[in-house]
Amino acid sequence: MGSAAMRWAVLLGVALGGFFDGILLHQILQWHHLLSLAPGMADLRLQLLWDGYFHALMYLVAGLALWGLWRAMRRSEALGGARLAGALLLGFGLWHLLDAVLSHWLLGIHRIRVDVDDPLVWDLGWLAAFGLAPLALGWAFLRRGPPRAAVGGRTLALLAIASVAAGAWALRPAPGADVATVVFRNGLDPAQAMQALADAEARLVWADEGFGVVAVAVAPGDRWRLYRHGALLVSGAGLPAGCLAWSRP
């Protein structure tokens, strides 16, 4: 894979690929959850919880990759523009290749679309467009030869901003959404959940059968209080729970 800077740039591309899929497929299009087809995962509470964990993992991967690139830059190992773009594209495509092979076909925890008669067609089309094409383009950039000038701190700062922006997008509420979605811990009974809502001055709008997932009208400043009463994730109240605001219970 070449230098340490190259490896960290590929890892950053993997994180950006994860953000892309999570934002587009889990939130905007809502074609699947991370564990839509996993055995024993029919519970909406678990589906949303693991979507949140996925977004948190992407934050960690992106942060680690940016830290590694910064260290490489300090050691004068930064990449030139073409090679940096190639490494990012390789990581982006690699994410989609691994996701297709592992998540779609070997583990079967989700497909690109779980609501169609032939999900394989969608799997292959998505892999071609966002996996194989970026891999080929990234490889073409890398074959352009050694860089003439190394990328410096300004480019690294722009990459950091892009990564933070990709993650922060998941925090924004869905258009027109005026309620918060709450995922409560397993075992919290409806009476306890209602008491938690009362303590946070929240009004119940919708709840699933077991009160594991609820939608409530609550002031943004009061959403944090739900974490003290059994909530595991609350949209609009911290990372990575913003993705919940886009879910249709």
Short mmCIF file of C-alpha atoms in Angstrom, two decimals:
data_model
loop_
_atom_site.label_atom_id
_atom_site.label_comp_id
_atom_site.label_asym_id
_atom_site.label_seq_id
_atom_site.Cartn_x
_atom_site.Cartn_y
_atom_site.Cartn_z
CA MET A 1 0.00 0.00 0.00
CA GLY A 2 3.05 2.26 0.07
CA SER A 3 3.69 4.91 2.69
CA ALA A 4 1.92 5.37 6.00
CA ALA A 5 0.26 8.49 4.57
CA MET A 6 -1.19 6.36 1.78
CA ARG A 7 -2.65 3.84 4.23
CA TRP A 8 -4.20 6.57 6.38
CA ALA A 9 -5.71 8.24 3.31
CA VAL A 10 -7.26 4.93 2.22
CA LEU A 11 -8.72 4.53 5.72
CA LEU A 12 -10.20 8.03 5.51
CA GLY A 13 -11.78 7.04 2.19
CA VAL A 14 -13.33 4.01 3.92
CA ALA A 15 -14.86 6.29 6.57
CA LEU A 16 -16.22 8.66 3.92
CA GLY A 17 -17.74 5.67 2.12
CA GLY A 18 -19.43 4.63 5.36
CA PHE A 19 -20.78 8.14 5.92
CA PHE A 20 -22.05 8.22 2.33
CA ASP A 21 -23.93 4.94 2.71
CA GLY A 22 -25.28 5.75 6.16
CA ILE A 23 -26.56 9.18 5.16
CA LEU A 24 -27.97 8.20 1.77
CA LEU A 25 -29.28 4.68 2.40
CA HIS A 26 -30.21 4.75 6.11
CA GLN A 27 -31.50 8.31 6.29
CA ILE A 28 -32.47 9.93 3.00
CA LEU A 29 -33.66 6.92 0.98
CA GLN A 30 -34.32 4.67 3.99
CA TRP A 31 -33.82 1.54 1.91
CA HIS A 32 -32.41 -0.47 4.80
CA HIS A 33 -31.00 -0.41 8.32
CA LEU A 34 -27.57 -1.82 9.16
CA LEU A 35 -29.12 -5.05 10.51
CA SER A 36 -32.35 -5.17 8.53
CA LEU A 37 -32.06 -8.89 7.74
CA ALA A 38 -30.04 -10.10 10.73
CA PRO A 39 -31.71 -12.92 12.70
CA GLY A 40 -33.48 -11.68 15.81
CA MET A 41 -33.26 -8.05 14.71
CA ALA A 42 -36.87 -7.38 13.79
CA ASP A 43 -37.13 -5.08 16.82
CA LEU A 44 -37.13 -1.46 15.59
CA ARG A 45 -35.33 -0.40 18.78
CA LEU A 46 -32.35 -2.59 17.93
CA GLN A 47 -32.37 -1.54 14.28
CA LEU A 48 -32.09 2.14 15.16
CA LEU A 49 -29.62 1.51 17.95
CA TRP A 50 -27.20 -0.29 15.65
CA ASP A 51 -27.56 2.40 12.99
CA GLY A 52 -26.41 4.82 15.68
CA TYR A 53 -23.46 2.60 16.61
CA PHE A 54 -22.50 2.47 12.93
CA HIS A 55 -22.36 6.25 12.67
CA ALA A 56 -20.30 6.42 15.86
CA LEU A 57 -17.82 3.93 14.39
CA MET A 58 -17.43 6.04 11.26
CA TYR A 59 -16.60 9.07 13.44
CA LEU A 60 -13.88 7.06 15.16
CA VAL A 61 -12.43 5.72 11.90
CA ALA A 62 -12.38 9.19 10.31
CA GLY A 63 -10.77 10.71 13.41
CA LEU A 64 -8.10 8.02 13.50
CA ALA A 65 -7.34 8.46 9.79
CA LEU A 66 -7.05 12.25 10.09
CA TRP A 67 -4.74 11.87 13.08
CA GLY A 68 -2.56 9.48 11.09
CA LEU A 69 -2.43 11.83 8.10
CA TRP A 70 -1.45 14.71 10.36
CA ARG A 71 1.39 12.66 11.85
CA ALA A 72 2.52 11.66 8.37
CA MET A 73 2.52 15.30 7.32
CA ARG A 74 4.66 16.18 10.34
CA ARG A 75 7.17 13.57 9.15
CA SER A 76 7.10 15.05 5.63
CA GLU A 77 5.31 11.96 4.29
CA ALA A 78 2.29 13.82 2.91
CA LEU A 79 0.91 12.74 -0.46
CA GLY A 80 0.67 14.77 -3.62
CA GLY A 81 -2.73 15.81 -4.89
CA ALA A 82 -3.26 13.02 -7.44
CA ARG A 83 -2.08 10.27 -5.10
CA LEU A 84 -4.16 11.62 -2.23
CA ALA A 85 -7.27 11.65 -4.43
CA GLY A 86 -6.43 8.14 -5.61
CA ALA A 87 -6.03 6.84 -2.06
CA LEU A 88 -9.34 8.40 -0.97
CA LEU A 89 -11.13 6.86 -3.96
CA LEU A 90 -9.56 3.48 -3.23
CA GLY A 91 -10.84 3.62 0.34
CA PHE A 92 -14.29 4.75 -0.80
CA GLY A 93 -14.54 1.92 -3.29
CA LEU A 94 -13.04 -0.58 -0.85
CA TRP A 95 -15.78 0.19 1.68
CA HIS A 96 -18.48 -0.64 -0.87
CA LEU A 97 -16.69 -3.78 -1.99
CA LEU A 98 -16.34 -5.07 1.57
CA ASP A 99 -19.90 -4.08 2.42
CA ALA A 100 -21.26 -5.97 -0.60
CA VAL A 101 -19.24 -9.13 -0.03
CA LEU A 102 -19.50 -9.31 3.76
CA SER A 103 -22.76 -7.56 4.70
CA HIS A 104 -24.87 -8.41 1.64
CA TRP A 105 -23.74 -11.87 0.57
CA LEU A 106 -21.75 -13.65 3.28
CA LEU A 107 -23.42 -12.39 6.48
CA GLY A 108 -26.72 -11.35 4.89
CA ILE A 109 -27.41 -8.64 7.48
CA HIS A 110 -28.85 -6.26 4.88
CA ARG A 111 -29.14 -5.64 1.14
CA ILE A 112 -29.09 -2.33 -0.71
CA ARG A 113 -32.87 -2.60 -0.98
CA VAL A 114 -34.74 -5.06 1.19
CA ASP A 115 -38.17 -4.27 -0.28
CA VAL A 116 -37.65 -5.53 -3.85
CA ASP A 117 -38.15 -8.91 -5.51
CA ASP A 118 -34.57 -9.15 -6.81
CA PRO A 119 -32.17 -7.47 -4.35
CA LEU A 120 -29.12 -8.87 -6.16
CA VAL A 121 -29.70 -6.50 -9.09
CA TRP A 122 -29.55 -3.52 -6.73
CA ASP A 123 -26.51 -4.95 -4.93
CA LEU A 124 -24.59 -5.36 -8.18
CA GLY A 125 -25.60 -1.98 -9.56
CA TRP A 126 -24.58 -0.20 -6.36
CA LEU A 127 -21.28 -2.08 -6.22
CA ALA A 128 -20.48 -1.17 -9.82
CA ALA A 129 -21.29 2.52 -9.40
CA PHE A 130 -19.83 3.19 -5.95
CA GLY A 131 -17.36 0.35 -5.48
CA LEU A 132 -15.71 -0.77 -8.71
CA ALA A 133 -15.80 2.60 -10.48
CA PRO A 134 -14.08 4.50 -7.61
CA LEU A 135 -11.54 1.68 -7.25
CA ALA A 136 -10.65 1.91 -10.95
CA LEU A 137 -10.49 5.70 -10.87
CA GLY A 138 -8.39 5.67 -7.73
CA TRP A 139 -5.95 3.19 -9.26
CA ALA A 140 -5.68 5.41 -12.35
CA PHE A 141 -4.78 8.41 -10.17
CA LEU A 142 -2.12 6.40 -8.33
CA ARG A 143 -0.53 5.27 -11.62
CA ARG A 144 0.12 8.87 -12.60
CA GLY A 145 3.46 8.55 -10.82
CA PRO A 146 5.09 10.24 -7.84
CA PRO A 147 3.79 13.68 -6.89
CA ARG A 148 5.68 16.82 -7.74
CA ALA A 149 4.56 18.67 -4.64
CA ALA A 150 3.32 17.31 -1.34
CA VAL A 151 -0.06 18.26 0.02
CA GLY A 152 0.24 20.37 3.15
CA GLY A 153 -1.77 21.49 6.13
CA ARG A 154 -4.38 23.39 4.14
CA THR A 155 -5.51 20.29 2.28
CA LEU A 156 -5.50 18.27 5.48
CA ALA A 157 -7.68 20.93 7.11
CA LEU A 158 -10.11 20.74 4.19
CA LEU A 159 -10.28 16.95 4.55
CA ALA A 160 -10.97 17.34 8.25
CA ILE A 161 -13.76 19.82 7.51
CA ALA A 162 -15.25 17.48 4.91
CA SER A 163 -15.15 14.55 7.33
CA VAL A 164 -16.72 16.53 10.16
CA ALA A 165 -19.35 17.91 7.79
CA ALA A 166 -20.22 14.41 6.58
CA GLY A 167 -20.70 13.23 10.14
CA ALA A 168 -22.47 16.40 11.27
CA TRP A 169 -25.02 16.02 8.48
CA ALA A 170 -26.37 13.03 10.38
CA LEU A 171 -27.18 15.32 13.30
CA ARG A 172 -29.50 17.64 11.43
CA PRO A 173 -33.22 17.01 11.81
CA ALA A 174 -35.26 15.80 8.89
CA PRO A 175 -37.10 18.57 7.03
CA GLY A 176 -40.27 19.47 8.89
CA ALA A 177 -39.47 17.23 11.84
CA ASP A 178 -40.60 18.79 15.12
CA VAL A 179 -40.32 15.70 17.31
CA ALA A 180 -37.46 13.65 18.74
CA THR A 181 -37.05 9.90 18.33
CA VAL A 182 -35.94 8.06 21.47
CA VAL A 183 -34.54 4.54 21.80
CA PHE A 184 -34.90 3.23 25.37
CA ARG A 185 -32.78 0.51 26.93
CA ASN A 186 -34.03 -3.06 26.83
CA GLY A 187 -36.27 -4.00 29.75
CA LEU A 188 -37.67 -0.53 30.41
CA ASP A 189 -41.42 -1.04 30.84
CA PRO A 190 -44.04 1.40 29.47
CA ALA A 191 -44.69 2.93 32.92
CA GLN A 192 -41.00 3.73 33.35
CA ALA A 193 -40.81 5.12 29.83
CA MET A 194 -43.79 7.39 30.47
CA GLN A 195 -42.21 8.57 33.73
CA ALA A 196 -39.00 9.35 31.84
CA LEU A 197 -40.98 11.44 29.36
CA ALA A 198 -42.75 13.25 32.16
CA ASP A 199 -39.45 14.08 33.86
CA ALA A 200 -38.17 15.57 30.60
CA GLU A 201 -41.46 17.43 30.03
CA ALA A 202 -41.94 15.50 26.80
CA ARG A 203 -45.28 14.72 25.17
CA LEU A 204 -45.74 11.28 23.64
CA VAL A 205 -46.54 11.35 19.91
CA TRP A 206 -46.00 7.70 18.93
CA ALA A 207 -44.64 4.50 20.48
CA ASP A 208 -43.96 1.00 19.26
CA GLU A 209 -45.65 -1.93 20.97
CA GLY A 210 -43.07 -2.32 23.74
CA PHE A 211 -42.17 1.35 24.18
CA GLY A 212 -38.63 0.58 23.03
CA VAL A 213 -38.85 3.36 20.42
CA VAL A 214 -40.97 6.46 20.90
CA ALA A 215 -41.49 9.76 19.14
CA VAL A 216 -42.01 12.73 21.45
CA ALA A 217 -42.52 16.46 21.33
CA VAL A 218 -39.83 17.88 23.61
CA ALA A 219 -37.78 21.05 23.74
CA PRO A 220 -34.23 20.61 22.38
CA GLY A 221 -32.75 21.68 25.70
CA ASP A 222 -34.67 18.96 27.56
CA ARG A 223 -33.67 16.05 25.32
CA TRP A 224 -30.45 15.40 27.20
CA ARG A 225 -32.48 14.69 30.35
CA LEU A 226 -33.88 11.54 28.75
CA TYR A 227 -30.43 9.93 28.96
CA ARG A 228 -30.75 9.97 32.75
CA HIS A 229 -33.95 7.93 32.57
CA GLY A 230 -33.10 4.91 30.42
CA ALA A 231 -32.67 6.43 26.95
CA LEU A 232 -29.81 5.04 24.87
CA LEU A 233 -30.15 7.35 21.87
CA VAL A 234 -32.10 10.58 21.47
CA SER A 235 -32.25 12.42 18.15
CA GLY A 236 -31.05 15.99 18.40
CA ALA A 237 -29.14 15.29 21.61
CA GLY A 238 -25.65 14.21 20.70
CA LEU A 239 -23.65 11.92 18.45
CA PRO A 240 -24.57 9.78 16.67
CA ALA A 241 -28.27 9.97 17.39
CA GLY A 242 -29.09 12.50 14.70
CA CYS A 243 -29.69 9.63 12.27
CA LEU A 244 -32.78 8.72 14.30
CA ALA A 245 -34.55 11.89 13.27
CA TRP A 246 -34.68 10.58 9.70
CA SER A 247 -36.20 7.22 10.52
CA ARG A 248 -39.86 6.56 9.84
CA PRO A 249 -41.11 4.46 12.79
#
